[in-house]
Short mmCIF file of C-alpha atoms in Angstrom, two decimals:
data_model
loop_
_atom_site.label_atom_id
_atom_site.label_comp_id
_atom_site.label_asym_id
_atom_site.label_seq_id
_atom_site.Cartn_x
_atom_site.Cartn_y
_atom_site.Cartn_z
CA UNK P 36 -41.00 -2.32 39.82
CA UNK P 37 -38.70 0.70 40.27
CA UNK P 38 -35.85 -1.87 40.56
CA UNK P 39 -36.84 -3.33 37.30
CA UNK P 40 -37.04 0.22 35.57
CA UNK P 41 -33.84 1.05 37.01
CA UNK P 42 -31.99 -2.15 35.80
CA UNK P 43 -33.79 -1.69 32.23
CA UNK P 44 -32.59 1.88 32.10
CA UNK P 45 -28.86 0.89 33.23
CA UNK P 46 -28.88 -1.97 30.66
CA UNK P 47 -30.04 0.40 27.87
CA UNK P 48 -27.15 2.98 28.92
CA UNK P 49 -24.72 0.13 28.87
CA UNK P 50 -25.54 -1.16 25.55
CA UNK P 51 -25.57 2.32 24.08
CA UNK P 52 -22.22 2.96 25.65
CA UNK P 53 -20.87 -0.38 24.14
CA UNK P 54 -22.16 0.77 20.70
CA UNK P 55 -20.70 4.19 20.97
CA UNK P 56 -17.33 2.80 22.01
CA UNK P 57 -17.31 0.11 19.18
CA UNK P 58 -18.25 2.98 16.52
CA UNK P 59 -15.38 5.14 18.00
CA UNK P 60 -12.87 2.12 17.76
CA UNK P 61 -13.87 1.55 14.06
CA UNK P 62 -13.67 5.17 13.37
CA UNK P 63 -10.28 5.46 14.75
CA UNK P 64 -9.09 2.37 12.91
CA UNK P 65 -10.38 3.68 9.71
CA UNK P 66 -8.84 6.96 10.37
CA UNK P 67 -5.37 5.20 11.04
CA UNK P 68 -5.57 3.39 7.89
CA UNK P 69 -6.52 6.51 5.85
CA UNK P 70 -3.59 8.23 7.38
CA UNK P 71 -1.21 5.48 6.54
CA UNK P 72 -2.64 5.36 3.05
CA UNK P 73 -2.21 9.21 2.49
CA UNK P 74 0.93 9.76 4.47
CA UNK P 75 2.95 6.40 4.68
CA UNK P 76 5.79 6.06 7.12
CA UNK P 77 8.68 7.88 5.46
CA UNK P 78 11.01 5.20 6.59
CA UNK P 79 9.24 2.72 4.12
CA UNK P 80 9.81 3.44 0.40
CA UNK P 81 7.01 3.45 -1.63
CA UNK P 82 7.49 0.97 -4.50
CA UNK P 83 5.27 0.87 -7.56
CA UNK P 84 6.25 -0.64 -10.84
CA UNK P 85 5.15 1.59 -13.61
CA UNK P 86 4.29 -0.13 -16.83
CA UNK P 87 5.67 1.51 -19.63
CA UNK P 88 3.45 2.11 -22.50
CA UNK P 89 6.28 1.90 -24.93
CA UNK P 90 7.45 -1.55 -25.99
CA UNK P 91 11.12 -2.64 -25.31
CA UNK P 92 11.64 -2.65 -29.03
CA UNK P 93 10.49 0.92 -29.63
CA UNK P 94 12.45 1.89 -26.48
CA UNK P 95 15.56 0.18 -27.99
CA UNK P 96 15.03 1.95 -31.29
CA UNK P 97 14.67 5.09 -29.41
CA UNK P 98 18.03 4.63 -27.66
CA UNK P 99 19.85 3.78 -30.77
CA UNK P 100 18.53 6.76 -32.67
CA UNK P 101 19.81 8.95 -29.67
CA UNK P 102 23.35 7.90 -30.33
CA UNK P 103 23.35 10.26 -33.30
CA UNK P 104 23.41 13.22 -30.96
CA UNK P 105 26.55 11.80 -29.59
CA UNK P 106 30.26 12.11 -30.95
CA UNK P 107 32.02 9.30 -32.63
CA UNK P 108 34.44 8.92 -29.78
CA UNK P 109 31.72 7.55 -27.51
CA UNK P 110 31.95 4.23 -29.39
CA UNK P 111 31.96 1.44 -28.87
CA UNK P 112 28.58 1.01 -27.17
CA UNK P 113 27.22 -2.13 -25.81
CA UNK P 114 23.62 -3.08 -26.04
CA UNK P 115 22.28 -5.77 -23.52
CA UNK P 116 19.59 -8.58 -24.26
CA UNK P 117 18.32 -11.30 -22.20
CA UNK P 118 16.92 -14.71 -23.23
CA UNK P 119 14.93 -17.56 -22.06
CA UNK P 120 17.24 -20.20 -23.44
CA UNK P 121 20.76 -20.70 -24.88
CA UNK P 122 19.34 -21.72 -28.03
CA UNK P 123 17.56 -18.40 -28.45
CA UNK P 124 20.70 -16.49 -27.57
CA UNK P 125 22.65 -18.46 -30.21
CA UNK P 126 20.02 -17.77 -32.87
CA UNK P 127 20.13 -14.21 -31.98
CA UNK P 128 23.99 -14.18 -32.30
CA UNK P 129 24.06 -15.82 -35.59
CA UNK P 130 21.51 -13.51 -37.01
CA UNK P 131 23.44 -10.28 -35.87
CA UNK P 132 26.72 -11.77 -36.90
CA UNK P 133 25.28 -12.07 -40.47
CA UNK P 134 25.21 -8.28 -40.40
CA UNK P 135 28.69 -7.71 -38.97
CA UNK P 136 27.91 -7.14 -35.38
CA UNK P 137 30.00 -8.81 -32.63
CA UNK P 138 28.51 -10.08 -29.50
CA UNK P 139 29.43 -11.92 -26.24
CA UNK P 140 27.07 -14.57 -24.35
CA UNK P 141 26.99 -14.99 -20.47
CA UNK P 142 25.65 -18.42 -19.99
CA UNK P 143 24.86 -18.01 -16.38
CA UNK P 144 22.78 -14.96 -16.79
CA UNK P 145 21.69 -15.82 -20.25
CA UNK P 146 22.65 -12.25 -21.48
CA UNK P 147 24.03 -11.25 -24.85
CA UNK P 148 26.12 -8.07 -25.11
CA UNK P 149 26.07 -6.87 -28.55
CA UNK P 150 29.09 -4.41 -29.39
CA UNK P 151 28.49 -1.80 -31.87
CA UNK P 152 31.32 0.43 -33.13
CA UNK P 153 30.65 1.50 -36.74
CA UNK P 154 29.23 4.99 -36.77
CA UNK P 155 26.69 7.27 -35.35
CA UNK P 156 25.33 8.79 -38.48
CA UNK P 157 21.54 8.28 -39.09
CA UNK P 158 21.79 5.73 -41.93
CA UNK P 159 24.13 3.70 -39.80
CA UNK P 160 21.99 3.77 -36.81
CA UNK P 161 18.84 2.97 -38.77
CA UNK P 162 20.62 -0.21 -40.16
CA UNK P 163 21.62 -1.29 -36.67
CA UNK P 164 18.24 -0.66 -35.27
CA UNK P 165 16.54 -2.67 -38.05
CA UNK P 166 19.10 -5.48 -37.55
CA UNK P 167 18.44 -5.69 -33.90
CA UNK P 168 14.71 -5.35 -34.07
CA UNK P 169 14.51 -8.25 -36.67
CA UNK P 170 16.93 -10.37 -34.40
CA UNK P 171 15.01 -9.67 -31.37
CA UNK P 172 11.70 -10.62 -32.96
CA UNK P 173 13.09 -13.80 -34.35
CA UNK P 174 14.90 -14.98 -31.30
CA UNK P 175 12.39 -13.69 -28.61
CA UNK P 176 15.22 -11.40 -27.07
CA UNK P 177 14.29 -8.85 -24.44
CA UNK P 178 16.21 -5.37 -24.70
CA UNK P 179 17.67 -4.36 -21.29
CA UNK P 180 19.58 -1.21 -22.23
CA UNK P 181 22.90 -0.12 -23.29
CA UNK P 182 26.14 1.54 -21.94
CA UNK P 183 29.22 3.25 -23.43
CA UNK P 184 32.41 1.43 -23.16
CA UNK P 185 34.36 4.80 -22.79
CA UNK P 186 33.99 7.41 -20.16
CA UNK P 187 32.46 10.43 -21.57
CA UNK P 188 34.15 13.76 -20.82
#
């Protein structure tokens, strides 16, 4: 009987020790996950795409209207647009050409570069903005950005 009580006590202690060891292992794993989340390895860059709450067309309008702060000598400026198809790009180019804008098309990347060189006063920029917004809407163009063709001093 004493042997049975001894074995029962040893089994209880063993089961308790296994439960404590399992809990400690889970706690350690959770702590490591929390540490990695709060303080990630600095060798790995944290990448998160932030959704802009501003539409690409509003962003384009803001960029264009920002040109009025610049000097005339920054011109020409190139605005870049991407397209799903060659036909959409051609429709876009045709529409902006009616308003006197010149452009070039890169068939490989499906990119149209619009070259603007008329002026940086507010009325010229408003006309440019309206023309491009209409053309983008009609041809499903996506505004990608702009760059100045001359180096700014």
